[in-house]
Coordinates of C-alpha atoms in Angstrom, one line a residue:
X249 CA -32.0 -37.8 6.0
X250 CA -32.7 -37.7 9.7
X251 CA -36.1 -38.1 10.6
X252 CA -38.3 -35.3 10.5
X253 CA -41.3 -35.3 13.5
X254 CA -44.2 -33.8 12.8
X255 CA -46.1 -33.0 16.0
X256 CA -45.1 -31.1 18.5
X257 CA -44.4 -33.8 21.1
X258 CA -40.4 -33.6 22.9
X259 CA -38.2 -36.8 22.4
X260 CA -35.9 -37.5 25.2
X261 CA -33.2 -38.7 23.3
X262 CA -32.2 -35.1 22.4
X263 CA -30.3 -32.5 24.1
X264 CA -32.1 -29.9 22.1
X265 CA -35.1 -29.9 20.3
X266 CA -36.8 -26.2 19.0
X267 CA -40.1 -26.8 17.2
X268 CA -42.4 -24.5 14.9
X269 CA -40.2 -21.8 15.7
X270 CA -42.0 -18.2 14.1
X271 CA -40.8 -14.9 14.5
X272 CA -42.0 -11.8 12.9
X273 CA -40.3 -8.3 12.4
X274 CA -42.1 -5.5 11.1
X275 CA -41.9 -5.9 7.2
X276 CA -40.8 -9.4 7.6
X277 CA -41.2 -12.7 8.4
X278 CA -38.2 -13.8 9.7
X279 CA -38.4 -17.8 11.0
X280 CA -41.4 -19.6 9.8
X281 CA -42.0 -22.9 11.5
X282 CA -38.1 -24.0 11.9
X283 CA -36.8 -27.2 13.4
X284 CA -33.6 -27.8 15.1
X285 CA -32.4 -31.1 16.9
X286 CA -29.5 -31.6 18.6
X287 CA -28.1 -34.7 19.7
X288 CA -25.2 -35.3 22.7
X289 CA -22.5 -35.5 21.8
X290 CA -22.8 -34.0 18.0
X291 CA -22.0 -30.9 16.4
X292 CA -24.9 -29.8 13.9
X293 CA -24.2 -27.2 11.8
X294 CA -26.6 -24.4 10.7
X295 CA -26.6 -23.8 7.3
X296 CA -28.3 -21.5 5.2
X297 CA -27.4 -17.8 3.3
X298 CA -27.1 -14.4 4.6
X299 CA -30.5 -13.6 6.1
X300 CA -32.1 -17.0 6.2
X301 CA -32.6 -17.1 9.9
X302 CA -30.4 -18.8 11.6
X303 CA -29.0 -16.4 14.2
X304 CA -32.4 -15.3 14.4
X305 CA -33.2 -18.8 15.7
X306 CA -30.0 -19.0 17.7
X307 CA -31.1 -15.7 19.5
X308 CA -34.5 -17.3 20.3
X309 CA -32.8 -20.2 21.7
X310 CA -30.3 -17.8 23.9
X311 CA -33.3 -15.1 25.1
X312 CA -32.2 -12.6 23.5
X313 CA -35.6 -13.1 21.1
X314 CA -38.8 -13.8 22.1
X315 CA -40.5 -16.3 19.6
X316 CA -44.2 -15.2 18.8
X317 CA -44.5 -19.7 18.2
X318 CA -43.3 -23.0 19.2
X319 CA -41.4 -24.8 21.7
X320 CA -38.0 -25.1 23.3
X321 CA -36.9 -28.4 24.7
X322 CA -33.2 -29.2 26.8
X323 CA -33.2 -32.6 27.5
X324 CA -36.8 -33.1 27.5
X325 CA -37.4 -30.1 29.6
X326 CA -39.4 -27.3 28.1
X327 CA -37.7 -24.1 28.5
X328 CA -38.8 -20.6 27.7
X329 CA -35.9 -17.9 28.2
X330 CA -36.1 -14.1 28.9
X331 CA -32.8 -13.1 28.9
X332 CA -29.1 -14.2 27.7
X333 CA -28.9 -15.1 31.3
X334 CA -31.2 -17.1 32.0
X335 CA -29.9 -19.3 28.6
X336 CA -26.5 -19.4 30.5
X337 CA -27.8 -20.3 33.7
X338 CA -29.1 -23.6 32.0
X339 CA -26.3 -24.6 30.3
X340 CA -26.7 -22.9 26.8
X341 CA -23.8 -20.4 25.7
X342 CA -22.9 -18.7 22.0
X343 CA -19.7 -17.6 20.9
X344 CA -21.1 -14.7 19.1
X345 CA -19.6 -14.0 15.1
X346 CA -19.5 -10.2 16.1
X347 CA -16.3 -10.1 19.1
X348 CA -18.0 -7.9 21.9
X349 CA -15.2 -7.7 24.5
X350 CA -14.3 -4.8 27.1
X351 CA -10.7 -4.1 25.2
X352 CA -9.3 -2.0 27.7
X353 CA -9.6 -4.8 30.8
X354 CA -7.6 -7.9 30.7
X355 CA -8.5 -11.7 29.3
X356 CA -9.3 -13.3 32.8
X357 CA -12.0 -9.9 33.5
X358 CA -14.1 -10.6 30.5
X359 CA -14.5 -14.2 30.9
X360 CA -15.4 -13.6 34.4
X361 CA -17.0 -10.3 33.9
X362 CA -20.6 -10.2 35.7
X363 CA -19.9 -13.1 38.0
X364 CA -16.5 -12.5 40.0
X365 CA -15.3 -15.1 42.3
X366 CA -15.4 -13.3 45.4
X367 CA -13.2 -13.3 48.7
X368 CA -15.4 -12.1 51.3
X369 CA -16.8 -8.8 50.2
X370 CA -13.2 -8.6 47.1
X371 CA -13.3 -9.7 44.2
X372 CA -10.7 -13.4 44.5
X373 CA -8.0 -12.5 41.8
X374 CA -5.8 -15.4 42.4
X375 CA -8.9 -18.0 42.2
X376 CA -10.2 -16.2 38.9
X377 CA -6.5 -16.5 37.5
X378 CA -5.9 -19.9 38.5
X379 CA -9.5 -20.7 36.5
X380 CA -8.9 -19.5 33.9
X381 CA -5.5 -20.8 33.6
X382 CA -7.1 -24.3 34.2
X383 CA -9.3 -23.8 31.1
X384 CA -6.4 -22.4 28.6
X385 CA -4.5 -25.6 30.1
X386 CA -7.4 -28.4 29.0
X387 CA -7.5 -26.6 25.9
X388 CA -4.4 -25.7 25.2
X389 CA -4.8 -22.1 24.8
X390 CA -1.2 -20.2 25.1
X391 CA -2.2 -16.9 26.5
X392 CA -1.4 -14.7 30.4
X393 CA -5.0 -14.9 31.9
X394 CA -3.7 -11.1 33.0
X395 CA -3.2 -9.6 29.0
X396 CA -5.4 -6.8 27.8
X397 CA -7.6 -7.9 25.5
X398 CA -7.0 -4.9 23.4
X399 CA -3.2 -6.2 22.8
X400 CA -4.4 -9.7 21.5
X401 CA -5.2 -10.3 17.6
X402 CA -8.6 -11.2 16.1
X403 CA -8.0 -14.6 16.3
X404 CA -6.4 -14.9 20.0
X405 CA -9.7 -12.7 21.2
X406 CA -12.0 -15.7 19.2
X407 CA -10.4 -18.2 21.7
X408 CA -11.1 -16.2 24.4
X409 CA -14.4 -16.2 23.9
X410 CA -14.5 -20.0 23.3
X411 CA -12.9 -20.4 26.6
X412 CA -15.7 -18.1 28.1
X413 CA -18.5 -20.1 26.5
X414 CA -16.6 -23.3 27.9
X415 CA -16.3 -21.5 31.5
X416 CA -20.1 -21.8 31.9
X417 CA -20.1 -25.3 32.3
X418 CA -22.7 -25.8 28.7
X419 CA -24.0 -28.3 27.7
X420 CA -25.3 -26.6 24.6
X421 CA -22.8 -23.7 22.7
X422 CA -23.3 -22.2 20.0
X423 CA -20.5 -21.3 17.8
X424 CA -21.5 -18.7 14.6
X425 CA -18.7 -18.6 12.2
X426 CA -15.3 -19.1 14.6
X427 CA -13.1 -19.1 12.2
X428 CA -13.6 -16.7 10.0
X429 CA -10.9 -14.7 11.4
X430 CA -8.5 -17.9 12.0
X431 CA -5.5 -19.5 10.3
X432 CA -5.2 -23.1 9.6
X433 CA -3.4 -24.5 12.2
X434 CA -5.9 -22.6 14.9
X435 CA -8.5 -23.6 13.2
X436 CA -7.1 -27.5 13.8
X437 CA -6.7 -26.6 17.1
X438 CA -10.4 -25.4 17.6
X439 CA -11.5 -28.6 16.5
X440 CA -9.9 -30.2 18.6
X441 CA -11.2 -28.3 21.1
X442 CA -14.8 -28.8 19.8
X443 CA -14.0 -32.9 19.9
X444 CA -13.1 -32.9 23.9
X445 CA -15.8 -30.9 24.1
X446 CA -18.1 -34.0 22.2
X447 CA -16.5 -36.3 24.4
X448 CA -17.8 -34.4 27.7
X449 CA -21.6 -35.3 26.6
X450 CA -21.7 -31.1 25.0
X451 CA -23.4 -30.7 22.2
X452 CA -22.2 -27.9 19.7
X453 CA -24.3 -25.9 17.5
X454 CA -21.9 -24.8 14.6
X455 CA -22.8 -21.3 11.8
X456 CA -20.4 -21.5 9.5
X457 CA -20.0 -21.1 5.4
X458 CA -16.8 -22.9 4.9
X459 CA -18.4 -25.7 3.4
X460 CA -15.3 -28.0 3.8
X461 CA -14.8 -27.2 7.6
X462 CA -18.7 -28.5 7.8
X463 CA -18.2 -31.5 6.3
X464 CA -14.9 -32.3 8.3
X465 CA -16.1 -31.5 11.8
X466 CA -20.1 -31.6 11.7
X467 CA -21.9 -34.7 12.5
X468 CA -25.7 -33.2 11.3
X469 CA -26.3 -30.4 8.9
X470 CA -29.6 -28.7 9.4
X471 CA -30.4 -26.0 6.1
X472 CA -32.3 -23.1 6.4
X473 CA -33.6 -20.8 3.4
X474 CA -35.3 -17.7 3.5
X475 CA -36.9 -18.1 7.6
X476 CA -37.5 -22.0 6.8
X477 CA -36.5 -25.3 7.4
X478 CA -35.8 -27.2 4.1
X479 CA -33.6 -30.2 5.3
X480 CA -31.4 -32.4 8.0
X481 CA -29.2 -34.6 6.8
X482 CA -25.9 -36.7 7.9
X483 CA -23.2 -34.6 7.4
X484 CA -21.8 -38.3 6.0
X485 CA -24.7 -37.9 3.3
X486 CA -23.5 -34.4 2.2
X487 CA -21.6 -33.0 -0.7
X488 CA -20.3 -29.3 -1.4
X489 CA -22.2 -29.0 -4.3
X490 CA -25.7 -30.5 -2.1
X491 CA -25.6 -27.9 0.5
X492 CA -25.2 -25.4 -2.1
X493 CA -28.0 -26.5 -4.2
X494 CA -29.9 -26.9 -0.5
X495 CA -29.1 -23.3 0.7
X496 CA -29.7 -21.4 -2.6
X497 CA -32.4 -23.5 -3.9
X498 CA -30.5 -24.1 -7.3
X499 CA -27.3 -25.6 -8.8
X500 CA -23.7 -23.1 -8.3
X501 CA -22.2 -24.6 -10.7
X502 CA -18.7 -22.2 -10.0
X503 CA -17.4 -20.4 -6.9
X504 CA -16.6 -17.2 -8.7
X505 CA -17.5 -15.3 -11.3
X506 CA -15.5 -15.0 -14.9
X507 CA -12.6 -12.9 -14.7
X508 CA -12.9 -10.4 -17.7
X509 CA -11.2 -6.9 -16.4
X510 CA -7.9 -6.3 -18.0
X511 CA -5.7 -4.1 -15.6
X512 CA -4.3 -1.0 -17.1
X513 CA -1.1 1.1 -16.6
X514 CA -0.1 1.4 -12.9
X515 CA -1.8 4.4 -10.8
X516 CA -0.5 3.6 -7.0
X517 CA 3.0 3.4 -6.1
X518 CA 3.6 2.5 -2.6
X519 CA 7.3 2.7 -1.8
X520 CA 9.4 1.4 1.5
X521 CA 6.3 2.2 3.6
X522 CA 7.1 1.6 6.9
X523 CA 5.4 2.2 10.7
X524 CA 7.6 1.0 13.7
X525 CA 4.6 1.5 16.4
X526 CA 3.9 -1.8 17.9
X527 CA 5.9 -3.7 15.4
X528 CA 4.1 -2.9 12.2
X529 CA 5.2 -2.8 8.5
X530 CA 8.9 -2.5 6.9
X531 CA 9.8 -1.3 3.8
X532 CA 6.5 -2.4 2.2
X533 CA 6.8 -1.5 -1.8
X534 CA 4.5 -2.6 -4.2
X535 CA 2.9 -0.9 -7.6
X536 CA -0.9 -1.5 -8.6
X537 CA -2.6 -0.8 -11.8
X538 CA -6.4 0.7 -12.7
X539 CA -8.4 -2.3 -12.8
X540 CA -6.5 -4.5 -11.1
X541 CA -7.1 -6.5 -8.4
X542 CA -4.2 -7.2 -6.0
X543 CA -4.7 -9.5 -3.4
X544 CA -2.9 -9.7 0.0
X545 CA -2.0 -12.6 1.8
X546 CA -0.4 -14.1 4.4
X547 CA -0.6 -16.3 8.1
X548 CA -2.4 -14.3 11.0
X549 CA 0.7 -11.9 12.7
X550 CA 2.3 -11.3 9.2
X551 CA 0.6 -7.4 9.5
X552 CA -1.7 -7.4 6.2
X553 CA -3.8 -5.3 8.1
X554 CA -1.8 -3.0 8.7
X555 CA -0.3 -2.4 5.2
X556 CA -4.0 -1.0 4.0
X557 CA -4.4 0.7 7.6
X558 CA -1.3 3.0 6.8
X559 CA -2.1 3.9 3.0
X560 CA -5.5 5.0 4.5
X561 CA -3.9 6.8 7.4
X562 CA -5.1 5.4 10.5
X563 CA -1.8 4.1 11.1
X564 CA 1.0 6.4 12.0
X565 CA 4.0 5.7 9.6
X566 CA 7.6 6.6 10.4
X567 CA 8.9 6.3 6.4
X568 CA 7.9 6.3 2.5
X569 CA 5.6 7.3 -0.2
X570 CA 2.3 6.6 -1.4
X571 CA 2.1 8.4 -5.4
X572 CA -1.3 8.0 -6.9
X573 CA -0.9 8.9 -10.4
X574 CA 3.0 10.2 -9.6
X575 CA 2.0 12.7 -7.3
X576 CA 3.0 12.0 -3.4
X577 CA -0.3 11.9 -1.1
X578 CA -0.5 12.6 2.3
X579 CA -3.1 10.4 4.3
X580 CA -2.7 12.3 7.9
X581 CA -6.3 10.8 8.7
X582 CA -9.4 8.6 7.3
X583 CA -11.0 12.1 6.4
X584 CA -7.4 13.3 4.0
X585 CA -7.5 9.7 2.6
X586 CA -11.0 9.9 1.4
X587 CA -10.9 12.9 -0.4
X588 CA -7.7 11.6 -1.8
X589 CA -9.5 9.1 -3.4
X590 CA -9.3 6.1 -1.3
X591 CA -11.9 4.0 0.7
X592 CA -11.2 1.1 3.3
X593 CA -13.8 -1.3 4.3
X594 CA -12.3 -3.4 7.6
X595 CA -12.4 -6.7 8.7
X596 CA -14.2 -5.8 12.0
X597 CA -18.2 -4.6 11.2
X598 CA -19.3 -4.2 14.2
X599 CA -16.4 -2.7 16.0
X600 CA -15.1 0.2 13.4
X601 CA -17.9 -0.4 10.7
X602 CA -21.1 0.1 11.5
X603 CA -23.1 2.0 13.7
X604 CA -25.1 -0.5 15.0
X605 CA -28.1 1.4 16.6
X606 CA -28.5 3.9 13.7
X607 CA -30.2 2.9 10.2
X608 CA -29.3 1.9 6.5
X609 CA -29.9 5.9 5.7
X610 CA -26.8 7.2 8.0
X611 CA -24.8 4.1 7.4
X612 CA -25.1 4.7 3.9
X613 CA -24.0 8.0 3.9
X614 CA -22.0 9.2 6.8
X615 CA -18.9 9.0 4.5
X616 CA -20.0 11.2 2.0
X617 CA -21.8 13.3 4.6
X618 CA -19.8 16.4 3.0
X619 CA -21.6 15.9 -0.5
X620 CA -25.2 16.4 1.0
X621 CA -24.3 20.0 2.6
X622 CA -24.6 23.3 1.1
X623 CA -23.1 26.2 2.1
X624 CA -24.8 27.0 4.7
X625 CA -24.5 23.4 6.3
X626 CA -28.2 22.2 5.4
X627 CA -28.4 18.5 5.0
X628 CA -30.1 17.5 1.6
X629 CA -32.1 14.7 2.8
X630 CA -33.7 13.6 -0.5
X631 CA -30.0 13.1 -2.3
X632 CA -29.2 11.3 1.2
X633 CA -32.7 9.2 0.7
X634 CA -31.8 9.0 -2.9
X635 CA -28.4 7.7 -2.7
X636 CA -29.6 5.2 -0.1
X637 CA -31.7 3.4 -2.2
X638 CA -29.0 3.3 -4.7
X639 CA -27.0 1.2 -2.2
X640 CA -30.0 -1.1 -1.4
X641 CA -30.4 -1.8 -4.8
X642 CA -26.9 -1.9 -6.7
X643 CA -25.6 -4.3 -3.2
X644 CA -29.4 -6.4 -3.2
X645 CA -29.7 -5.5 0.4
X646 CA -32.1 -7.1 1.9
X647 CA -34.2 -4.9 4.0
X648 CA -37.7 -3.4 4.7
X649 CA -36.8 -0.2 4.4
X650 CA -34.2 2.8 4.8
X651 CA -35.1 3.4 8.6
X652 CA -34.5 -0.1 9.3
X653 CA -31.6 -0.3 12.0
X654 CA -28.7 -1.8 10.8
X655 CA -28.1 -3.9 13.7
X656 CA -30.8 -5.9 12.6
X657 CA -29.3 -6.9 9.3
X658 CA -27.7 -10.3 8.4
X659 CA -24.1 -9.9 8.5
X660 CA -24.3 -10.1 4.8
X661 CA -26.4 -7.3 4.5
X662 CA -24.4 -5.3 6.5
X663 CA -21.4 -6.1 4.8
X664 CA -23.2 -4.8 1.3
X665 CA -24.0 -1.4 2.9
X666 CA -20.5 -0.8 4.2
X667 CA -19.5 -1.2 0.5
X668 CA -22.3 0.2 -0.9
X669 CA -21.2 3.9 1.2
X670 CA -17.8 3.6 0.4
X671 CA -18.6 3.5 -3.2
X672 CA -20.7 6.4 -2.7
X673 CA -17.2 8.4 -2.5
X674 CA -16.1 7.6 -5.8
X675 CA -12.5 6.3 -4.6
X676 CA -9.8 5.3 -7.3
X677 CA -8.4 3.2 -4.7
X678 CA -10.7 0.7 -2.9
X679 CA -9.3 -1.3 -0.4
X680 CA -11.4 -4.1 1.1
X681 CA -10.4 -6.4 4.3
X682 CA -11.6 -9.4 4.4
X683 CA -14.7 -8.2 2.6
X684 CA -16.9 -11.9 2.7
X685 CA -16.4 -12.9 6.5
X686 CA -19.2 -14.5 7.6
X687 CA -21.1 -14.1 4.4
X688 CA -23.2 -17.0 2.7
X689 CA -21.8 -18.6 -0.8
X690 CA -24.7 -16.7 -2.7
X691 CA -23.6 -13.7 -1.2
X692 CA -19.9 -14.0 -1.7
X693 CA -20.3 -14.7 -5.6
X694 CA -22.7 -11.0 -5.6
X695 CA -19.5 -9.5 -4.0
X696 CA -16.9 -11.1 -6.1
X697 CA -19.3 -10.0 -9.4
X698 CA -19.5 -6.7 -7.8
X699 CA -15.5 -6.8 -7.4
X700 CA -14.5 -7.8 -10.5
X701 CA -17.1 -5.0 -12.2
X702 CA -16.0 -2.2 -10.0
X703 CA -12.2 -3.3 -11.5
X704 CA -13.8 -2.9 -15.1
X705 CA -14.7 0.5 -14.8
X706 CA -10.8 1.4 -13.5
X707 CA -11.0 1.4 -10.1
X708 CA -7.5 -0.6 -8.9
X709 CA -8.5 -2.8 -5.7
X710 CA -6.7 -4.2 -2.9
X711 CA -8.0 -7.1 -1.1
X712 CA -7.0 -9.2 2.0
X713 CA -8.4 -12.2 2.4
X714 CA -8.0 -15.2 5.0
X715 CA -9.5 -18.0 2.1
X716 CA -6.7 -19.1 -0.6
X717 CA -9.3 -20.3 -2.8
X718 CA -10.9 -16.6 -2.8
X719 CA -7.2 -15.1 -3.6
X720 CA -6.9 -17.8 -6.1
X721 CA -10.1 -17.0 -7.6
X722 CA -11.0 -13.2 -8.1
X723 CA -7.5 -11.8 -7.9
X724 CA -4.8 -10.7 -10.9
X725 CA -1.8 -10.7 -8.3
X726 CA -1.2 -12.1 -5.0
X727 CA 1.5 -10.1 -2.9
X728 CA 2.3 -12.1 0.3
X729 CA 3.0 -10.7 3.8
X730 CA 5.6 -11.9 6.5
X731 CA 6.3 -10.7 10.0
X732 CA 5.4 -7.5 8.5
X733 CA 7.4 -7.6 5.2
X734 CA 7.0 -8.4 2.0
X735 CA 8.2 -11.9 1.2
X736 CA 6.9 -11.6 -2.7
X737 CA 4.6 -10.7 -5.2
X738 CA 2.7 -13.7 -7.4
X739 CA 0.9 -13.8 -10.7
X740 CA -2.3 -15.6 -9.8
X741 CA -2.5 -17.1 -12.9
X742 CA 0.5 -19.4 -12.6
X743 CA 1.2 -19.7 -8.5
X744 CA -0.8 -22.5 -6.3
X745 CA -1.2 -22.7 -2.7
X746 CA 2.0 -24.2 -2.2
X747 CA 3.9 -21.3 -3.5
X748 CA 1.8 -18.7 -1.3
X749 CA 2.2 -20.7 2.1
X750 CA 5.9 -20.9 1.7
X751 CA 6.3 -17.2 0.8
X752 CA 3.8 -16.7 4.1
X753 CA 5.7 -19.3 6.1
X754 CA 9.7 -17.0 5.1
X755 CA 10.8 -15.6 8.1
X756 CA 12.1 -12.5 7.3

């Protein structure tokens, strides 16, 4: 274990020390007394579940908080700042979990956004190109500085905003979960990234719940639990199985939960579904049964997204048929495929999930808004109140109350009330995309129970999902994705990893 100082007084040797860090929210107590220190040169990870604290400690460190205790030291300097700015203008940046980029301008505009080279009183476009060429060069990053952003995928938009961070000159970033939305060979690419980075004297501060990518690229492992500090430790030191029992304060002894639903006689026929529009899906077929779950993979490009996207009807298709119990439905829009009987909860929260400035009570809701009006268009707030704390309950939100913004949630949290409204519908067909990103291990095994018990009672579920051990855990079948068709359909009992990344890997 590294050593843990007492008092209050800085040590030189670190880049970044934070001591006694408080913060209070109304309701709750947010960090109490935390510790971070960073060494140059390291990457220390920030461990801890779904509302222990730690991006509310990273957002005191960036300015964006205000901590009511404690001190901030970079390299022995005490430091104190107001603003996200101010953090930048010091050499601290944060490649934020939650992509917040101006889609409709191009790649080399929001790296550069708010501090243009400038040409006399023009902005310099050749200088800004050529810089930002320089850094997708060091760091091997294969992508025209001039591209919308709104053209790139989840993943190519993540390494834009690594580049930005990087473009600051830091000497501190702060990554929070960046690979949640990559595939394996980007995310071997990041870390090599992260270890030029190391070389330059930066030191990385690294959120993530991939406990393997922790062990393989962290050098310290900080663990936070419920707004405290409970241990560093050598990342050398550290098993799976530790910083689980360290995060959740007892032994996970498994992953997942037992699989005991027993999918019934098929309900959904999906058959040659196909949308040309930006090279989507072709000829997508594929059955599913009440109380199964089917689980989509397949490598980043390979259009999983889309397939669920179409079914749900906020992708135009050119061709085929979706039949829920033999009879052809029409999802023209998200409003016809939710009283069809379908739900969709998508990979991006903050972006197309949430609505970030409102509270748990509308966020709850607002897809069933229909079942709280009467005939004369009154809103029935106590069923709205009522149903609310249905979804705080059955999903173990954690939260002070209904009126609290959802912005201010854990990603976690916010994750449980997106599926917590979409239940609310009652659909037959729930479709889920990449329902645990950025969520703690605790929090994924409450989904996967959740899962698993919504397949019991008959609802058939579809699931993409990024982690093979996630597919490999919770699902009954497996079909696999490739450059937008369907390269086969796996029992999960009997395939392996192997199988699945050479059905992903058919070029078709």
């Amino acid at each position: 274990m590294l050593e843990k100082t007492e008092n209050n007084k800085r040590n030189d040797g670190y880049l970044l020390e934070m001591i006694g860090i408080s913060k209070e929210f109304p309701g709750v107590k947010a960090l109490d007394n935390v510790q971070l220190r960073l060494r140059k040169g390291t990457v220390h990870a920030l461990m801890g579940e779904n509302g222990a604290g730690k991006s509310t400690l990273m957002k005191c460190l960036f300015g964006i908080y205000n901590e009511d205790s404690g001190e901030i030291y970079i390299e022995g300097q005490k430091v104190k700042f107001d603003s996200a700015k101010q953090a930048l203008d010091n050499g601290v940046s944060m490649v934020h979990q939650e992509l917040n980029q101006v889609k409709q301008r191009n790649i080399m505009d929001n790296i550069w956004l708010g501090r243009y080279p400038k040409k006399n009183l023009f902005i310099d476009e050749e200088k800004m190109y050529k810089d930002t060429k320089k850094i997708f060069e060091d760091f091997a990053i294969d992508l025209d500085p001039r591209m919308k952003v709104e053209t790139l995928s989840v993943s190519q938009m993540q390494m834009v905003e690594i580049a930005k961070a990087v473009s600051y000159n830091s000497k501190i970033i702060v990554m929070d979960e960046p690979t949640s939305s990559l595939t394996e060979k980007e995310v071997d690419h990041l870390f090599r990234i992260i270890r030029t980075l190391k070389e330059t004297g930066v030191g990385v501060i690294y959120i993530s719940h991939k406990m393997e990518e922790i062990l393989q690229i962290s050098d310290d492992v900080t663990v936070m639990r419920d707004g405290k500090w409970i241990s560093t430790n050598y990342a050398s030191d550290l098993t799976i199985d530790k910083i689980i029992s360290l995060m959740v304060g007892r032994d996970l002894t498994n992953r997942f939960p037992d699989k005991d639903n027993l999918p019934g006689e098929t309900i959904l026929h999906v058959k040659n579904l196909t949308a040309t529009y930006q090279p989507s899906i072709k000829d997508v077929s594929f059955e599913l049964r009440e109380g199964e779950i089917l689980g989509i993979a397949g490598l980043v490009g390979s259009k999983r997204t889309d397939v669920v996207e179409s079914i749900f009807g906020i992708r135009h298709t050119n061709s085929g048929d979706v039949l829920l119990h033999g009879t052809k439905v029409l999802n023209k829009d998200s409003h016809s495929a939710i009283r069809n009987g379908f739900a969709l909860v998508t990979e991006e929260r903050r972006s197309n999930g949430i609505f970030g400035v409102l509270d748990i009570n509308f966020n709850s809701t607002i897809a069933n808004i229909d079942g709280y009006s009467n005939k004369f268009g009154i809103i029935n707030d106590a069923k709205r109140a009522t149903d609310t704390k249905w979804v705080i309950d059955r999903m173990r939100v954690r939260t002070p109350n209904q009126k609290t913004k959802i912005e201010s949630l854990s990603g976690g949290n916010q994750q449980k009330v997106i599926l917590g409204r979409w239940l609310l519908t009652e659909p037959e067909i729930l479709m889920l995309d990449e329902p645990t990103r950025g969520i703690d291990v605790g929090a994924k095994f409450e989904i996967y129970q959740l899962i698993i018990d919504l397949a019991k009672r008959g609802k058939a579920i579809i699931m993409i999902s990024s982690e093979m051990p996630e597919l490999l855990g919770i699902t009954d079948r497996i079909l696999v994705m490739s450059n937008g068709k369907v390269a086969g359909i796996v029992d999960t009992k009997t395939t392996t990893q192997e199988e699945i990344l050479k059905l992903s890997a058919k070029f078709l």
